[in-house]
Coordinates of C-alpha atoms in Angstrom, one line a residue:
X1 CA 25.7 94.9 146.2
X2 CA 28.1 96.6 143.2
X3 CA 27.1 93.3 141.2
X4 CA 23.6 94.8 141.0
X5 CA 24.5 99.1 140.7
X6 CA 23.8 100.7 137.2
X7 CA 26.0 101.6 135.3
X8 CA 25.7 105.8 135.6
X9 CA 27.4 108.0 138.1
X10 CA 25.5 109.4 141.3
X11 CA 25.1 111.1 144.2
X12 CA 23.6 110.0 147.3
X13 CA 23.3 112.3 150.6
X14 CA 23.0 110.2 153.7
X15 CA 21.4 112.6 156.8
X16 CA 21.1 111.2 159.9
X17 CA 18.0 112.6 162.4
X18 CA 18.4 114.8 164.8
X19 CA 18.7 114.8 168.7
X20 CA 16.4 112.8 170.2
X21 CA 14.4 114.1 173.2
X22 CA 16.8 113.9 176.2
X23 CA 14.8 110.8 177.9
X24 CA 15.8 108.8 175.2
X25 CA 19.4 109.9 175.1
X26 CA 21.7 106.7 175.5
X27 CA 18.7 104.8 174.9
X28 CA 18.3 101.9 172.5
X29 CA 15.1 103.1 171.0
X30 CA 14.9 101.2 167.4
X31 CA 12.4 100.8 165.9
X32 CA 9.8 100.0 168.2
X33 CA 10.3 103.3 170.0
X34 CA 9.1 106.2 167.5
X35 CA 10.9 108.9 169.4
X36 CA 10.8 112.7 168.7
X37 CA 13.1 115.0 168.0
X38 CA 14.5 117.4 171.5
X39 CA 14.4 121.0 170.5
X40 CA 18.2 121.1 169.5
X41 CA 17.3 118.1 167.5
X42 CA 15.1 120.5 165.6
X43 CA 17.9 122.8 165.4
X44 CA 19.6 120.5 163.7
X45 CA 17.1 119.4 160.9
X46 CA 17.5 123.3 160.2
X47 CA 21.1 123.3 159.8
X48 CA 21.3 120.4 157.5
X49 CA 18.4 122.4 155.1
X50 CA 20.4 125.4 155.4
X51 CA 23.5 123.6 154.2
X52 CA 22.2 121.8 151.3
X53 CA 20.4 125.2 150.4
X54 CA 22.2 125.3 147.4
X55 CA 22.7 121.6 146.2
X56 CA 20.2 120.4 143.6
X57 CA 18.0 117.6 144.7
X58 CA 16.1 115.1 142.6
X59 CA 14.6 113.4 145.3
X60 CA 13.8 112.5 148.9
X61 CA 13.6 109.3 150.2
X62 CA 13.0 108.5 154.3
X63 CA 12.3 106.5 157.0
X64 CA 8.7 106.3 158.4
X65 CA 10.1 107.3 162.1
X66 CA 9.0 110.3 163.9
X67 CA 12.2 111.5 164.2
X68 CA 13.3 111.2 160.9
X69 CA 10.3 112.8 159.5
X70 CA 10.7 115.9 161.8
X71 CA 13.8 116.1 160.9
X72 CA 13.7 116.2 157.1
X73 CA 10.7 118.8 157.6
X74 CA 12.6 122.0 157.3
X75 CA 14.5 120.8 153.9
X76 CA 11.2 119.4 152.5
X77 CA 9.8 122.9 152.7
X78 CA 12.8 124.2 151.4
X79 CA 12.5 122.4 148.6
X80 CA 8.9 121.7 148.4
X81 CA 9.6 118.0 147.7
X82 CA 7.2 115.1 149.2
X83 CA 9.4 112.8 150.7
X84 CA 9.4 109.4 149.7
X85 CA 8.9 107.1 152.1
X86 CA 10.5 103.4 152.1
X87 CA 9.7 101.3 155.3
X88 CA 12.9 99.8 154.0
X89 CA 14.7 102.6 155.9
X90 CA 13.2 102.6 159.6
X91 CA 16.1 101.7 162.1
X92 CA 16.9 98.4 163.2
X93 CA 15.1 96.4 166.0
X94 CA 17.2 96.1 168.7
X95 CA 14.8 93.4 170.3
X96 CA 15.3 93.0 174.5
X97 CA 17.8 96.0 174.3
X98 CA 14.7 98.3 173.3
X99 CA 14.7 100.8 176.1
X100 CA 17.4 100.1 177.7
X101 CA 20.4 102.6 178.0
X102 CA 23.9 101.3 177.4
X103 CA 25.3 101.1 180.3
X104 CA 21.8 98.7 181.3
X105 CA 23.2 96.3 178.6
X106 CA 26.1 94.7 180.3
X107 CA 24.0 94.5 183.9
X108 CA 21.1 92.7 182.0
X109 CA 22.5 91.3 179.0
X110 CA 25.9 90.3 179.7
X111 CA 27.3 92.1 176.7
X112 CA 29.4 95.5 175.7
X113 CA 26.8 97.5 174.0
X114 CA 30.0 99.5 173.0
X115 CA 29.9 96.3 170.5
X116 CA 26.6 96.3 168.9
X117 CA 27.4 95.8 165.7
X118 CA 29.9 92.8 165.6
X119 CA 26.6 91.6 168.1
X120 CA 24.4 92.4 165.8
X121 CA 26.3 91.4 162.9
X122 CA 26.5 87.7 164.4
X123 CA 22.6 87.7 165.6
X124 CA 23.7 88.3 169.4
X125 CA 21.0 90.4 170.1
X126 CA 18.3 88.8 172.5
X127 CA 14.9 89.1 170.2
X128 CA 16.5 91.3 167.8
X129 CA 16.4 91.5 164.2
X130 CA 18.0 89.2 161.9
X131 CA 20.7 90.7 160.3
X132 CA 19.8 89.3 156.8
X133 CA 16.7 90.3 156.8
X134 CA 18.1 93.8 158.2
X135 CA 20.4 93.6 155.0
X136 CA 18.1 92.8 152.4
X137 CA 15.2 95.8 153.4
X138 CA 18.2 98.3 153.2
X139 CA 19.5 96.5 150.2
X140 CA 16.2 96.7 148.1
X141 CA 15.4 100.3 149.6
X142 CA 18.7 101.7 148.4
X143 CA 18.5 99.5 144.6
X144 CA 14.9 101.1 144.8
X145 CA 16.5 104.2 145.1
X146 CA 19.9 104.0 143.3
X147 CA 18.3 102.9 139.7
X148 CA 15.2 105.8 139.4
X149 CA 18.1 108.3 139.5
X150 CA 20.1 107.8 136.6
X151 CA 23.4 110.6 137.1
X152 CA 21.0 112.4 139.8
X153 CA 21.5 113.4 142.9
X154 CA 19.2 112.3 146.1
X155 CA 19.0 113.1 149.9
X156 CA 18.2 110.0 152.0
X157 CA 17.2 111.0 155.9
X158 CA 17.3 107.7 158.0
X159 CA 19.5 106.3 161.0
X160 CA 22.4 105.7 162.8
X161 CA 22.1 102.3 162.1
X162 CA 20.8 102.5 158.7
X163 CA 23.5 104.7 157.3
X164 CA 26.6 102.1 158.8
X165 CA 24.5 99.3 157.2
X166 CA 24.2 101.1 154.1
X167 CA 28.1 101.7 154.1
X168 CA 28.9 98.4 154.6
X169 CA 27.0 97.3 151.9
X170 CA 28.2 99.8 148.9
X171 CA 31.4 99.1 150.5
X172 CA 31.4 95.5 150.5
X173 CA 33.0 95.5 154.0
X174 CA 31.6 93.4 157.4
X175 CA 29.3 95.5 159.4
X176 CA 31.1 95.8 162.5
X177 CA 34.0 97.7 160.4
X178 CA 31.6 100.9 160.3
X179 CA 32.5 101.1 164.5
X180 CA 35.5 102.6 163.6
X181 CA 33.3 105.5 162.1
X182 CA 30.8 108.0 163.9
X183 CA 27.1 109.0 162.5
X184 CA 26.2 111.8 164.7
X185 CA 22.7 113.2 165.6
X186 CA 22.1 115.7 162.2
X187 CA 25.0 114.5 160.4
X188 CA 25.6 114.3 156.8
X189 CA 27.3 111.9 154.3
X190 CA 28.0 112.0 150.9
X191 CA 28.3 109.0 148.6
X192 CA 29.5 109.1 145.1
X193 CA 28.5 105.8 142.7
X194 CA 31.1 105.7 140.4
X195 CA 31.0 103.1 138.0
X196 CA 33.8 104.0 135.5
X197 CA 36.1 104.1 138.2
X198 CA 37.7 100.7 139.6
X199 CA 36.5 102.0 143.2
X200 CA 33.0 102.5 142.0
X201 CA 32.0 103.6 145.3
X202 CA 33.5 106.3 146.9
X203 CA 32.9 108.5 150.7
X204 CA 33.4 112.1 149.7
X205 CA 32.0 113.5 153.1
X206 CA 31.2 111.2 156.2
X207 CA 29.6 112.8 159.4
X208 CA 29.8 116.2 159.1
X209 CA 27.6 118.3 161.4
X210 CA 26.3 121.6 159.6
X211 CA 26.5 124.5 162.2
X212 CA 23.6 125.4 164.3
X213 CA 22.5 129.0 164.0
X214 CA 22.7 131.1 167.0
X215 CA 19.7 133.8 167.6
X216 CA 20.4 136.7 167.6

């Protein structure tokens, strides 16, 4: 992956959606499940607008997902920017896991769903997606994205899974390291390209939840 970064500095801010609706909490939804957001979900899509209020954008990029477009919503208006929209993005395919809830996976599967993504990683999942292919969509979206924002900064609203895969990639480091790291519901990250630097990639700001405003 650095083999193929420009050479110009960057910012990239990775959101995750929001709270999905409480039926699919626990749930491996994917992306053959287009879930919406619960209404502290929506909450949340507020909070991360309100915190990146005052942070120049050049762009917005996002997955197709329901829940990732409801999400973004708030910010768009904010900033009246049309999200871009990369298929790339959508969250993985967790094949015959899809609707199942965690603790479901060991009965059926056999397997620690606490350890989906050293499964993942080595193609454990029954039906699932490749993880080559899983690499190379995220890989092209975030080139895609990376080189039309020359010393720019962008928002990128996707997944859970999506943001550990794109981690792993900038970092160079096996998937199934990014366990040791949460990506909350409405959490933001912050990646710096640094190309000058011998660590041309560095994590100024991983999973940080902005506040949800109280009504008054």
């Amino acid at each position: 992956m650095k083999s193929h970064l420009p050479g110009h500095p960057m910012q990239i801010y990775l959101i995750r959606h929001g709270e999905v609706e409480e039926k699919y909490h626990k749930v491996f939804g994917g992306s053959r499940i287009d879930m919406a957001l619960s209404p502290r979900g929506l909450k949340m899509g507020e909070a991360a607008a309100e915190w990146l209020k005052d942070t120049k954008l050049d762009a917005l990029y996002a997955s197709p997902m329901l829940r990732v477009q409801q999400t973004l919503a708030p910010l768009a208006a904010q900033r009246g920017l049309e999200p871009q929209i990369l298929t790339g993005l959508r969250e993985m395919d967790f094949g015959d896991w899809t609707g199942n809830r965690w603790d479901e996976v060991q009965t059926k599967f056999g397997m620690s769903a606490f350890d989906w993504l050293e499964i993942i990683e080595s193609n454990g999942l029954p039906n699932g997606e490749n993880i080559e292919s899983l690499k190379a969509r995220v890989r092209e979206s975030m080139l895609q994205i990376i080189h039309a924002h020359p010393h720019g900064k962008v928002a990128v609203y996707c997944h859970g899974g999506i943001i550990r895969v794109i981690l792993a990639l900038l970092l160079e480091v096996p998937l199934a390291h990014l366990a040791h790291f949460n990506i909350e519901y409405g959490s933001i990250s912050l990646v710096e390209l640094l190309p000058d630097r011998k660590h041309a990639v560095e994590i100024e700001l991983l999973n940080f939840q902005p506040p949800i405003m109280q009504a008054s």
